[in-house]
Amino acid sequence: MNDYRQALERESERFDLAPGALDRLFDRRKRKNRNQRIGAALVALVVLAVGAWGAVSLLGGLASHPQPASSSPPAPTRQLYQEIAGTYAITLSNADPGVSAKGMAGTYTMRLLPNGVVRLSAPVGSLREGPSPSAINYRLSGSQFTINAFVNISCPGTVGTYLWQLEDGRLVLTPLHEVCAVRRTLFASKPWLVQAGR
């Protein structure tokens, strides 16, 4: 090892560096190291930006989900929420093949609160995929009713949009845009009946 080092030192003596060449060599090395650090930081920023964009895209649907009203909506909209607020019930039967296939037979109760919150009670043993959903949100926009039920169970990241009509003690929800079969079966199979003490 010692012989090798001596041989290297002898060889290095054969080369004369121009004045300031060694300083320039060290400066070049510092610039290269600094550029590598900047490049790594830029790559990290791009990865973070792409990750943040992906997260926003993934959760973008959640931002469009109806949320409980944090402030009072305009008077006409507030009136719609007051109009639809109340308790409704529906009984689904295994005679309907769609209900039977999804294990959804039984009586459901839905309470629509005027602040955009839904309280949904499901019969024991129904909705095989998870517990009875609660604290669901809905949003009204004129005759449109949007709901995010089952967003975390059967139909992740989706909402259903329906036309709503309340007449003669019946709430009828007609699908406008609905990709969730469970939600469609529950909300649009038949009219919801207004319960006493709405």
mmCIF file of C-alpha atoms in Angstrom:
data_model
loop_
_atom_site.group_PDB
_atom_site.id
_atom_site.type_symbol
_atom_site.label_atom_id
_atom_site.label_comp_id
_atom_site.label_asym_id
_atom_site.label_seq_id
_atom_site.Cartn_x
_atom_site.Cartn_y
_atom_site.Cartn_z
ATOM 1 C CA MET A 1 0.000 0.000 0.000
ATOM 2 C CA ASN A 2 2.836 2.355 0.887
ATOM 3 C CA ASP A 3 4.580 1.654 -2.424
ATOM 4 C CA TYR A 4 1.396 2.439 -4.264
ATOM 5 C CA ARG A 5 1.012 5.774 -2.484
ATOM 6 C CA GLN A 6 4.618 6.708 -3.221
ATOM 7 C CA ALA A 7 4.153 5.806 -6.867
ATOM 8 C CA LEU A 8 1.107 8.043 -7.042
ATOM 9 C CA GLU A 9 2.942 10.938 -5.424
ATOM 10 C CA ARG A 10 5.817 10.558 -7.893
ATOM 11 C CA GLU A 11 3.421 10.547 -10.806
ATOM 12 C CA SER A 12 1.607 13.621 -9.496
ATOM 13 C CA GLU A 13 4.910 15.516 -9.389
ATOM 14 C CA ARG A 14 5.208 15.062 -13.141
ATOM 15 C CA PHE A 15 2.239 17.322 -13.693
ATOM 16 C CA ASP A 16 2.456 21.026 -13.126
ATOM 17 C CA LEU A 17 -0.834 22.780 -12.633
ATOM 18 C CA ALA A 18 -1.307 26.246 -13.955
ATOM 19 C CA PRO A 19 -1.671 28.953 -11.289
ATOM 20 C CA GLY A 20 -5.189 28.842 -9.792
ATOM 21 C CA ALA A 21 -6.015 25.534 -11.510
ATOM 22 C CA LEU A 22 -6.420 23.721 -8.210
ATOM 23 C CA ASP A 23 -8.801 26.423 -6.952
ATOM 24 C CA ARG A 24 -10.792 26.174 -10.166
ATOM 25 C CA LEU A 25 -10.933 22.400 -9.759
ATOM 26 C CA PHE A 26 -12.317 22.748 -6.221
ATOM 27 C CA ASP A 27 -14.779 25.458 -7.362
ATOM 28 C CA ARG A 28 -15.969 23.176 -10.151
ATOM 29 C CA ARG A 29 -16.480 20.356 -7.626
ATOM 30 C CA LYS A 30 -18.491 22.695 -5.346
ATOM 31 C CA ARG A 31 -20.661 23.824 -8.273
ATOM 32 C CA LYS A 32 -21.269 20.220 -9.294
ATOM 33 C CA ASN A 33 -22.284 19.275 -5.742
ATOM 34 C CA ARG A 34 -24.529 22.345 -5.483
ATOM 35 C CA ASN A 35 -26.159 21.584 -8.851
ATOM 36 C CA GLN A 36 -26.766 17.983 -7.773
ATOM 37 C CA ARG A 37 -28.455 19.194 -4.569
ATOM 38 C CA ILE A 38 -30.585 21.682 -6.538
ATOM 39 C CA GLY A 39 -31.501 18.956 -9.047
ATOM 40 C CA ALA A 40 -32.491 16.577 -6.241
ATOM 41 C CA ALA A 41 -34.585 19.322 -4.627
ATOM 42 C CA LEU A 42 -36.333 20.059 -7.958
ATOM 43 C CA VAL A 43 -37.072 16.359 -8.483
ATOM 44 C CA ALA A 44 -38.482 16.170 -4.943
ATOM 45 C CA LEU A 45 -40.673 19.237 -5.618
ATOM 46 C CA VAL A 46 -41.977 17.719 -8.853
ATOM 47 C CA VAL A 47 -42.737 14.429 -7.080
ATOM 48 C CA LEU A 48 -44.541 16.317 -4.296
ATOM 49 C CA ALA A 49 -46.490 18.406 -6.808
ATOM 50 C CA VAL A 50 -47.553 15.310 -8.762
ATOM 51 C CA GLY A 51 -48.472 13.567 -5.502
ATOM 52 C CA ALA A 52 -50.501 16.563 -4.336
ATOM 53 C CA TRP A 53 -52.236 16.779 -7.719
ATOM 54 C CA GLY A 54 -53.044 13.059 -7.541
ATOM 55 C CA ALA A 55 -54.419 13.404 -4.015
ATOM 56 C CA VAL A 56 -56.549 16.388 -5.035
ATOM 57 C CA SER A 57 -57.815 14.482 -8.082
ATOM 58 C CA LEU A 58 -58.615 11.446 -5.970
ATOM 59 C CA LEU A 59 -60.364 13.494 -3.347
ATOM 60 C CA GLY A 60 -61.867 15.904 -5.871
ATOM 61 C CA GLY A 61 -65.118 14.042 -5.809
ATOM 62 C CA LEU A 62 -65.232 14.430 -2.081
ATOM 63 C CA ALA A 63 -65.069 18.186 -2.417
ATOM 64 C CA SER A 64 -68.167 18.056 -4.588
ATOM 65 C CA HIS A 65 -70.003 15.871 -2.105
ATOM 66 C CA PRO A 66 -72.715 17.630 -0.260
ATOM 67 C CA GLN A 67 -71.556 18.976 3.060
ATOM 68 C CA PRO A 68 -73.594 20.253 5.957
ATOM 69 C CA ALA A 69 -74.253 23.944 5.477
ATOM 70 C CA SER A 70 -71.694 25.979 7.391
ATOM 71 C CA SER A 71 -73.606 29.176 6.763
ATOM 72 C CA SER A 72 -77.170 29.861 5.833
ATOM 73 C CA PRO A 73 -77.925 29.315 2.152
ATOM 74 C CA PRO A 74 -79.795 32.005 0.224
ATOM 75 C CA ALA A 75 -83.474 32.330 1.179
ATOM 76 C CA PRO A 76 -84.951 30.383 -1.813
ATOM 77 C CA THR A 77 -82.544 27.481 -1.223
ATOM 78 C CA ARG A 78 -83.133 27.610 2.529
ATOM 79 C CA GLN A 79 -86.859 27.318 1.803
ATOM 80 C CA LEU A 80 -86.228 24.176 -0.319
ATOM 81 C CA TYR A 81 -84.311 22.558 2.543
ATOM 82 C CA GLN A 82 -87.159 23.405 4.916
ATOM 83 C CA GLU A 83 -89.662 21.982 2.438
ATOM 84 C CA ILE A 84 -87.929 18.608 2.098
ATOM 85 C CA ALA A 85 -86.807 18.306 5.739
ATOM 86 C CA GLY A 86 -88.561 15.474 7.555
ATOM 87 C CA THR A 87 -88.650 11.746 8.190
ATOM 88 C CA TYR A 88 -89.382 9.239 5.437
ATOM 89 C CA ALA A 89 -89.612 5.443 5.292
ATOM 90 C CA ILE A 90 -89.428 2.802 2.582
ATOM 91 C CA THR A 91 -89.830 -0.977 2.690
ATOM 92 C CA LEU A 92 -87.876 -2.997 0.146
ATOM 93 C CA SER A 93 -88.906 -6.569 -0.588
ATOM 94 C CA ASN A 94 -86.973 -9.619 -1.730
ATOM 95 C CA ALA A 95 -89.640 -9.928 -4.438
ATOM 96 C CA ASP A 96 -87.553 -7.297 -6.271
ATOM 97 C CA PRO A 97 -84.566 -9.211 -7.729
ATOM 98 C CA GLY A 98 -82.299 -6.153 -7.389
ATOM 99 C CA VAL A 99 -83.143 -5.857 -3.685
ATOM 100 C CA SER A 100 -82.700 -9.599 -3.114
ATOM 101 C CA ALA A 101 -79.355 -9.738 -4.934
ATOM 102 C CA LYS A 102 -77.964 -6.914 -2.814
ATOM 103 C CA GLY A 103 -79.369 -8.200 0.485
ATOM 104 C CA MET A 104 -81.281 -4.972 1.035
ATOM 105 C CA ALA A 105 -84.749 -6.211 2.052
ATOM 106 C CA GLY A 106 -86.333 -4.447 4.994
ATOM 107 C CA THR A 107 -87.640 -1.090 6.165
ATOM 108 C CA TYR A 108 -85.366 1.938 5.979
ATOM 109 C CA THR A 109 -85.939 5.269 7.660
ATOM 110 C CA MET A 110 -84.401 8.462 6.338
ATOM 111 C CA ARG A 111 -84.415 11.753 8.193
ATOM 112 C CA LEU A 112 -83.487 14.786 6.085
ATOM 113 C CA LEU A 113 -82.323 17.682 8.240
ATOM 114 C CA PRO A 114 -82.613 21.278 7.000
ATOM 115 C CA ASN A 115 -78.803 21.715 7.236
ATOM 116 C CA GLY A 116 -78.053 19.095 4.559
ATOM 117 C CA VAL A 117 -77.465 16.110 6.870
ATOM 118 C CA VAL A 118 -79.179 12.739 6.392
ATOM 119 C CA ARG A 119 -79.783 10.220 9.179
ATOM 120 C CA LEU A 120 -80.372 6.820 7.594
ATOM 121 C CA SER A 121 -81.441 3.775 9.596
ATOM 122 C CA ALA A 122 -81.074 0.421 7.870
ATOM 123 C CA PRO A 123 -82.566 -2.895 8.980
ATOM 124 C CA VAL A 124 -80.307 -5.359 10.792
ATOM 125 C CA GLY A 125 -78.595 -7.665 8.314
ATOM 126 C CA SER A 126 -79.088 -5.437 5.291
ATOM 127 C CA LEU A 127 -76.271 -3.742 3.429
ATOM 128 C CA ARG A 128 -73.915 -6.697 3.803
ATOM 129 C CA GLU A 129 -70.881 -4.576 3.030
ATOM 130 C CA GLY A 130 -70.848 -2.547 6.205
ATOM 131 C CA PRO A 131 -72.709 -1.025 9.114
ATOM 132 C CA SER A 132 -75.848 1.024 8.731
ATOM 133 C CA PRO A 133 -74.748 4.332 7.238
ATOM 134 C CA SER A 134 -75.338 7.580 9.107
ATOM 135 C CA ALA A 135 -74.363 11.244 8.862
ATOM 136 C CA ILE A 136 -74.772 11.196 5.102
ATOM 137 C CA ASN A 137 -75.002 14.575 3.377
ATOM 138 C CA TYR A 138 -77.331 15.861 0.689
ATOM 139 C CA ARG A 139 -77.498 19.020 -1.390
ATOM 140 C CA LEU A 140 -80.428 20.656 -3.126
ATOM 141 C CA SER A 141 -80.180 22.727 -6.266
ATOM 142 C CA GLY A 142 -83.652 23.551 -7.499
ATOM 143 C CA SER A 143 -85.286 20.222 -8.339
ATOM 144 C CA GLN A 144 -81.985 18.325 -8.082
ATOM 145 C CA PHE A 145 -81.131 16.247 -5.009
ATOM 146 C CA THR A 146 -77.512 15.064 -4.662
ATOM 147 C CA ILE A 147 -76.519 12.536 -2.008
ATOM 148 C CA ASN A 148 -73.258 10.841 -1.044
ATOM 149 C CA ALA A 149 -74.653 7.734 0.689
ATOM 150 C CA PHE A 150 -72.356 4.681 0.456
ATOM 151 C CA VAL A 151 -69.422 6.817 -0.667
ATOM 152 C CA ASN A 152 -67.206 4.856 1.742
ATOM 153 C CA ILE A 153 -68.843 1.434 1.313
ATOM 154 C CA SER A 154 -70.281 0.299 -2.008
ATOM 155 C CA CYS A 155 -69.504 3.225 -4.292
ATOM 156 C CA PRO A 156 -66.302 4.997 -3.243
ATOM 157 C CA GLY A 157 -65.828 8.519 -4.511
ATOM 158 C CA THR A 158 -69.246 8.855 -6.147
ATOM 159 C CA VAL A 159 -72.415 10.798 -5.521
ATOM 160 C CA GLY A 160 -75.895 10.279 -6.924
ATOM 161 C CA THR A 161 -77.993 13.044 -8.441
ATOM 162 C CA TYR A 162 -81.765 12.713 -8.594
ATOM 163 C CA LEU A 163 -84.795 14.799 -9.465
ATOM 164 C CA TRP A 164 -86.891 15.141 -6.314
ATOM 165 C CA GLN A 165 -90.602 15.656 -6.006
ATOM 166 C CA LEU A 166 -92.554 15.799 -2.758
ATOM 167 C CA GLU A 167 -96.277 15.385 -3.241
ATOM 168 C CA ASP A 168 -99.179 13.712 -1.412
ATOM 169 C CA GLY A 169 -96.961 12.458 1.403
ATOM 170 C CA ARG A 170 -94.474 10.798 -0.967
ATOM 171 C CA LEU A 171 -90.897 11.752 -1.811
ATOM 172 C CA VAL A 172 -90.021 10.486 -5.283
ATOM 173 C CA LEU A 173 -86.351 10.432 -6.295
ATOM 174 C CA THR A 174 -85.726 9.882 -10.016
ATOM 175 C CA PRO A 175 -82.094 9.186 -11.004
ATOM 176 C CA LEU A 176 -80.397 11.767 -13.220
ATOM 177 C CA HIS A 177 -76.812 10.623 -12.770
ATOM 178 C CA GLU A 178 -76.231 7.518 -10.677
ATOM 179 C CA VAL A 179 -73.474 4.907 -11.063
ATOM 180 C CA CYS A 180 -74.030 3.240 -7.671
ATOM 181 C CA ALA A 181 -76.467 0.323 -7.929
ATOM 182 C CA VAL A 182 -76.940 0.069 -4.150
ATOM 183 C CA ARG A 183 -77.763 3.760 -3.834
ATOM 184 C CA ARG A 184 -80.123 3.606 -6.849
ATOM 185 C CA THR A 185 -81.903 0.568 -5.391
ATOM 186 C CA LEU A 186 -82.392 2.233 -2.030
ATOM 187 C CA PHE A 187 -83.374 5.723 -3.104
ATOM 188 C CA ALA A 188 -85.182 5.183 -6.408
ATOM 189 C CA SER A 189 -86.883 1.749 -6.258
ATOM 190 C CA LYS A 190 -90.105 3.243 -4.965
ATOM 191 C CA PRO A 191 -91.373 6.445 -3.316
ATOM 192 C CA TRP A 192 -90.379 7.277 0.260
ATOM 193 C CA LEU A 193 -93.399 7.801 2.483
ATOM 194 C CA VAL A 194 -93.591 10.814 4.787
ATOM 195 C CA GLN A 195 -93.750 9.766 8.435
ATOM 196 C CA ALA A 196 -95.944 11.465 11.009
ATOM 197 C CA GLY A 197 -94.276 14.310 12.884
ATOM 198 C CA ARG A 198 -92.097 15.340 9.944
#
